[in-house]
Coordinates of C-alpha atoms in Angstrom, one line a residue:
Chain I
D1 CA 0.0 0.0 0.0
G2 CA 3.2 2.1 -0.1
G3 CA 2.8 5.5 1.5
I4 CA -1.0 5.9 1.3
T5 CA -3.1 5.1 4.4
Q6 CA -6.7 4.9 5.1
S7 CA -8.4 4.8 8.4
P8 CA -10.2 3.2 10.0
K9 CA -10.2 -0.3 8.3
Y10 CA -13.8 -1.0 9.4
L11 CA -16.4 1.6 10.2
F12 CA -20.0 1.2 11.4
R13 CA -22.6 3.9 11.4
K14 CA -26.3 4.2 12.0
E15 CA -28.5 5.3 9.1
G16 CA -28.9 9.1 8.9
Q17 CA -25.4 9.9 10.2
N18 CA -22.7 11.5 8.2
V19 CA -19.3 9.8 8.4
T20 CA -15.8 10.9 7.2
L21 CA -13.2 8.5 5.9
S22 CA -9.6 9.5 6.1
C23 CA -7.0 9.2 3.4
E24 CA -3.4 10.4 3.8
Q25 CA -0.4 10.0 1.5
N26 CA 3.3 10.8 1.9
L27 CA 4.3 10.2 -1.7
N28 CA 4.1 13.9 -2.6
H29 CA 1.6 13.0 -5.3
D30 CA -0.6 15.8 -6.7
A31 CA -3.6 13.8 -7.7
M32 CA -5.9 11.9 -5.3
Y33 CA -9.0 9.8 -5.9
W34 CA -11.9 8.1 -4.1
Y35 CA -13.4 4.9 -5.4
R36 CA -16.3 2.8 -4.3
Q37 CA -16.1 -0.9 -4.7
D38 CA -19.2 -3.2 -4.7
P39 CA -19.2 -6.9 -5.5
G40 CA -19.3 -7.5 -9.3
Q41 CA -19.1 -3.8 -10.2
G42 CA -15.4 -3.0 -10.2
L43 CA -14.2 0.3 -9.0
R44 CA -16.3 3.4 -9.5
L45 CA -14.9 6.9 -9.2
I46 CA -16.6 9.1 -6.6
Y47 CA -14.4 12.3 -6.6
Y48 CA -10.9 13.2 -7.7
S49 CA -8.6 16.1 -7.0
Q50 CA -5.7 17.2 -9.3
I51 CA -4.3 19.8 -7.0
V52 CA -4.8 21.3 -3.6
N53 CA -8.0 23.3 -3.1
D54 CA -9.5 21.8 -6.3
F55 CA -11.6 18.7 -6.8
Q56 CA -14.1 17.3 -9.4
K57 CA -17.1 14.9 -9.3
G58 CA -16.6 11.5 -10.6
D59 CA -19.2 9.1 -11.9
I60 CA -21.1 8.6 -8.6
A61 CA -20.6 11.8 -6.5
E62 CA -24.2 12.1 -5.3
G63 CA -24.4 11.8 -1.5
Y64 CA -20.6 12.3 -1.0
S65 CA -18.4 15.3 -0.4
V66 CA -14.7 15.9 -0.2
S67 CA -12.1 18.5 0.6
R68 CA -8.5 19.0 -0.4
E69 CA -7.0 21.6 2.0
K70 CA -3.6 19.8 2.1
K71 CA -1.6 18.0 -0.5
E72 CA -1.3 15.0 1.8
S73 CA -5.0 14.6 2.7
F74 CA -8.2 13.9 0.9
P75 CA -11.0 13.1 3.3
L76 CA -14.3 11.7 2.0
T77 CA -17.6 12.4 3.8
V78 CA -20.5 10.0 3.2
T79 CA -23.6 12.0 3.9
S80 CA -27.0 10.8 5.0
A81 CA -28.1 11.6 1.4
Q82 CA -26.2 8.6 0.1
K83 CA -28.9 6.0 -0.4
N84 CA -26.8 2.9 -0.2
P85 CA -23.6 3.8 1.6
T86 CA -22.5 0.3 2.7
A87 CA -19.4 -0.5 0.6
F88 CA -15.7 -0.8 0.4
Y89 CA -14.0 2.6 -0.2
L90 CA -10.6 3.0 -1.8
C91 CA -8.4 6.0 -1.9
A92 CA -5.7 6.4 -4.5
C93 CA -3.1 8.9 -5.6
S94 CA -0.9 9.5 -8.6
T95 CA 2.0 11.7 -9.5
S96 CA 0.1 14.1 -11.7
G97 CA -3.1 14.5 -13.6
S98 CA -1.8 12.8 -16.8
S99 CA 0.4 10.3 -15.1
Y100 CA -0.1 6.6 -15.1
E101 CA 0.1 4.4 -12.0
Q102 CA -2.4 5.0 -9.3
Y103 CA -1.3 3.8 -5.8
F104 CA -4.1 2.5 -3.7
G105 CA -4.6 2.6 0.0
P106 CA -5.8 -0.5 2.0
G107 CA -9.5 0.6 1.9
T108 CA -12.2 1.2 4.5
R109 CA -15.2 -1.0 4.8
L110 CA -18.2 1.0 5.8
T111 CA -21.3 -0.6 7.1
V112 CA -24.4 1.5 7.7
T113 CA -27.4 -0.1 9.5
Chain K
G1 CA -17.2 7.7 -22.5
E2 CA -14.9 4.7 -22.1
N3 CA -16.4 1.4 -21.2
V4 CA -14.3 -1.7 -20.3
E5 CA -15.6 -5.2 -20.3
Q6 CA -13.8 -8.0 -18.5
H7 CA -14.1 -11.8 -18.8
P8 CA -14.4 -14.2 -17.2
S9 CA -15.8 -13.0 -13.8
T10 CA -14.3 -16.1 -12.1
L11 CA -11.5 -18.5 -13.2
S12 CA -10.4 -21.6 -11.5
V13 CA -7.1 -23.3 -12.5
Q14 CA -4.8 -26.0 -11.1
E15 CA -1.4 -24.9 -9.8
G16 CA 1.0 -24.9 -12.7
D17 CA -1.6 -24.2 -15.4
S18 CA -1.9 -20.9 -17.3
A19 CA -4.6 -18.3 -16.8
V20 CA -5.9 -15.8 -19.3
I21 CA -8.1 -12.8 -18.5
K22 CA -9.5 -10.7 -21.4
C23 CA -10.7 -7.2 -21.6
T24 CA -12.3 -5.1 -24.3
Y25 CA -12.6 -1.3 -24.4
S26 CA -14.7 1.1 -26.4
D27 CA -12.7 4.3 -26.7
S28 CA -10.3 3.9 -29.6
A29 CA -8.3 6.9 -28.2
S30 CA -7.4 5.0 -25.0
N31 CA -3.7 4.2 -25.0
Y32 CA -2.8 3.1 -21.5
F33 CA -3.9 -0.3 -20.1
P34 CA -2.9 -1.3 -16.6
W35 CA -3.7 -4.5 -14.7
Y36 CA -4.2 -4.5 -11.0
K37 CA -4.2 -7.4 -8.5
Q38 CA -6.3 -7.1 -5.4
E39 CA -5.9 -9.5 -2.5
L40 CA -8.6 -10.0 0.0
G41 CA -9.2 -7.0 2.2
K42 CA -6.5 -4.9 0.5
G43 CA -6.3 -2.2 -2.1
P44 CA -5.4 -3.0 -5.7
Q45 CA -1.8 -3.0 -6.7
L46 CA -0.4 -2.5 -10.2
I47 CA 1.2 -5.7 -11.6
I48 CA 1.8 -4.7 -15.2
D49 CA 0.8 -2.1 -17.7
I50 CA 1.1 -1.6 -21.5
R51 CA 0.9 1.4 -23.7
S52 CA -0.5 1.5 -27.2
N53 CA 2.9 1.7 -28.9
V54 CA 3.7 -1.9 -28.0
G55 CA 1.8 -5.1 -28.6
E56 CA 3.1 -7.2 -25.8
K57 CA 4.9 -6.8 -22.5
K58 CA 6.3 -9.5 -20.2
D59 CA 7.4 -9.6 -16.6
Q60 CA 8.5 -13.0 -15.4
R61 CA 5.3 -15.1 -15.3
I62 CA 2.9 -12.4 -16.3
A63 CA 2.4 -10.9 -19.7
V64 CA 0.0 -8.5 -21.3
T65 CA -1.0 -8.4 -25.0
L66 CA -2.8 -5.6 -26.8
N67 CA -4.7 -5.6 -30.0
K68 CA -5.6 -2.1 -30.9
T69 CA -7.5 -2.9 -34.0
A70 CA -9.8 -5.2 -32.1
K71 CA -9.7 -3.0 -29.0
H72 CA -8.9 -5.8 -26.6
F73 CA -6.1 -6.7 -24.3
S74 CA -5.3 -9.7 -22.2
L75 CA -3.4 -10.8 -19.1
H76 CA -1.6 -14.1 -19.2
I77 CA -0.2 -15.8 -16.1
T78 CA 1.9 -18.9 -16.6
E79 CA 2.9 -21.5 -14.1
T80 CA 0.2 -20.3 -11.7
Q81 CA 0.8 -20.6 -8.0
P82 CA -1.7 -20.5 -5.1
E83 CA -0.4 -17.0 -4.2
D84 CA -1.7 -15.8 -7.6
S85 CA -5.2 -16.3 -6.2
A86 CA -6.8 -12.8 -6.1
V87 CA -9.1 -10.5 -8.0
Y88 CA -7.6 -9.0 -11.1
F89 CA -8.8 -5.7 -12.7
C90 CA -8.0 -4.3 -16.1
A91 CA -8.4 -0.6 -16.8
A92 CA -8.0 1.8 -19.7
K93 CA -7.4 5.5 -20.1
R94 CA -6.3 8.1 -22.6
D95 CA -2.9 9.5 -22.0
T96 CA -3.7 13.1 -22.8
G97 CA -4.4 15.7 -20.2
F98 CA -6.2 14.4 -17.1
Q99 CA -8.2 11.3 -18.0
K100 CA -9.7 9.0 -15.5
L101 CA -9.0 5.3 -15.3
V102 CA -12.0 3.2 -16.3
F103 CA -11.9 -0.2 -14.7
G104 CA -13.3 -3.6 -15.7
T105 CA -15.5 -5.5 -13.3
G106 CA -12.8 -7.8 -12.1
T107 CA -11.9 -11.5 -12.4
R108 CA -11.6 -13.7 -9.3
L109 CA -8.8 -16.1 -10.0
L110 CA -8.5 -19.2 -7.8
V111 CA -5.4 -21.4 -8.1
S112 CA -5.8 -24.8 -6.5
P113 CA -2.8 -26.7 -5.2

């Protein structure tokens, strides 16, 4: 997982509560990403950020929010507006917007009941 | 936009056999094709990638082939070992500006001893 961390590994919340997932990297990478992974659906892009203080919606941004106040950090908030929040969430980073390899964190499994 | 299809969804082989996973993509402008391996409870890790200026790339027991005319690319694993058991994802992207990676839906490979 080389230099990108996510915490916690498992997270449990009650329906109607907002929850924030942490993602930190020490690779000095400019770009960071959040993906959601569900069985049989691969990885779907939620939000991405190319530089500090800038971010864009991905394919499934509804019910999520992000911030990018520091280069090293890209927290994801799962709001109560997300209809089906239970999933495995993966954060990734890459060296620049047009670069190639994305380095993934270990993921956070969120369960909302 | 880009769409990546991946087959098969599951693949069972005996140790020592070869395994082949195939992907097709829709965007003829895509020119970067990585393969990621995801072990249980972990984030995906890049194992090999190929760019459109080559037709084949090999790294020890793994190889990737690319057919740009047919818009498909494949992962080949020879002499499989139990530790190759994992979920494998293909992906595709354009290599111009900031273009997101589009992932296939994954192949669960099981190598039996």
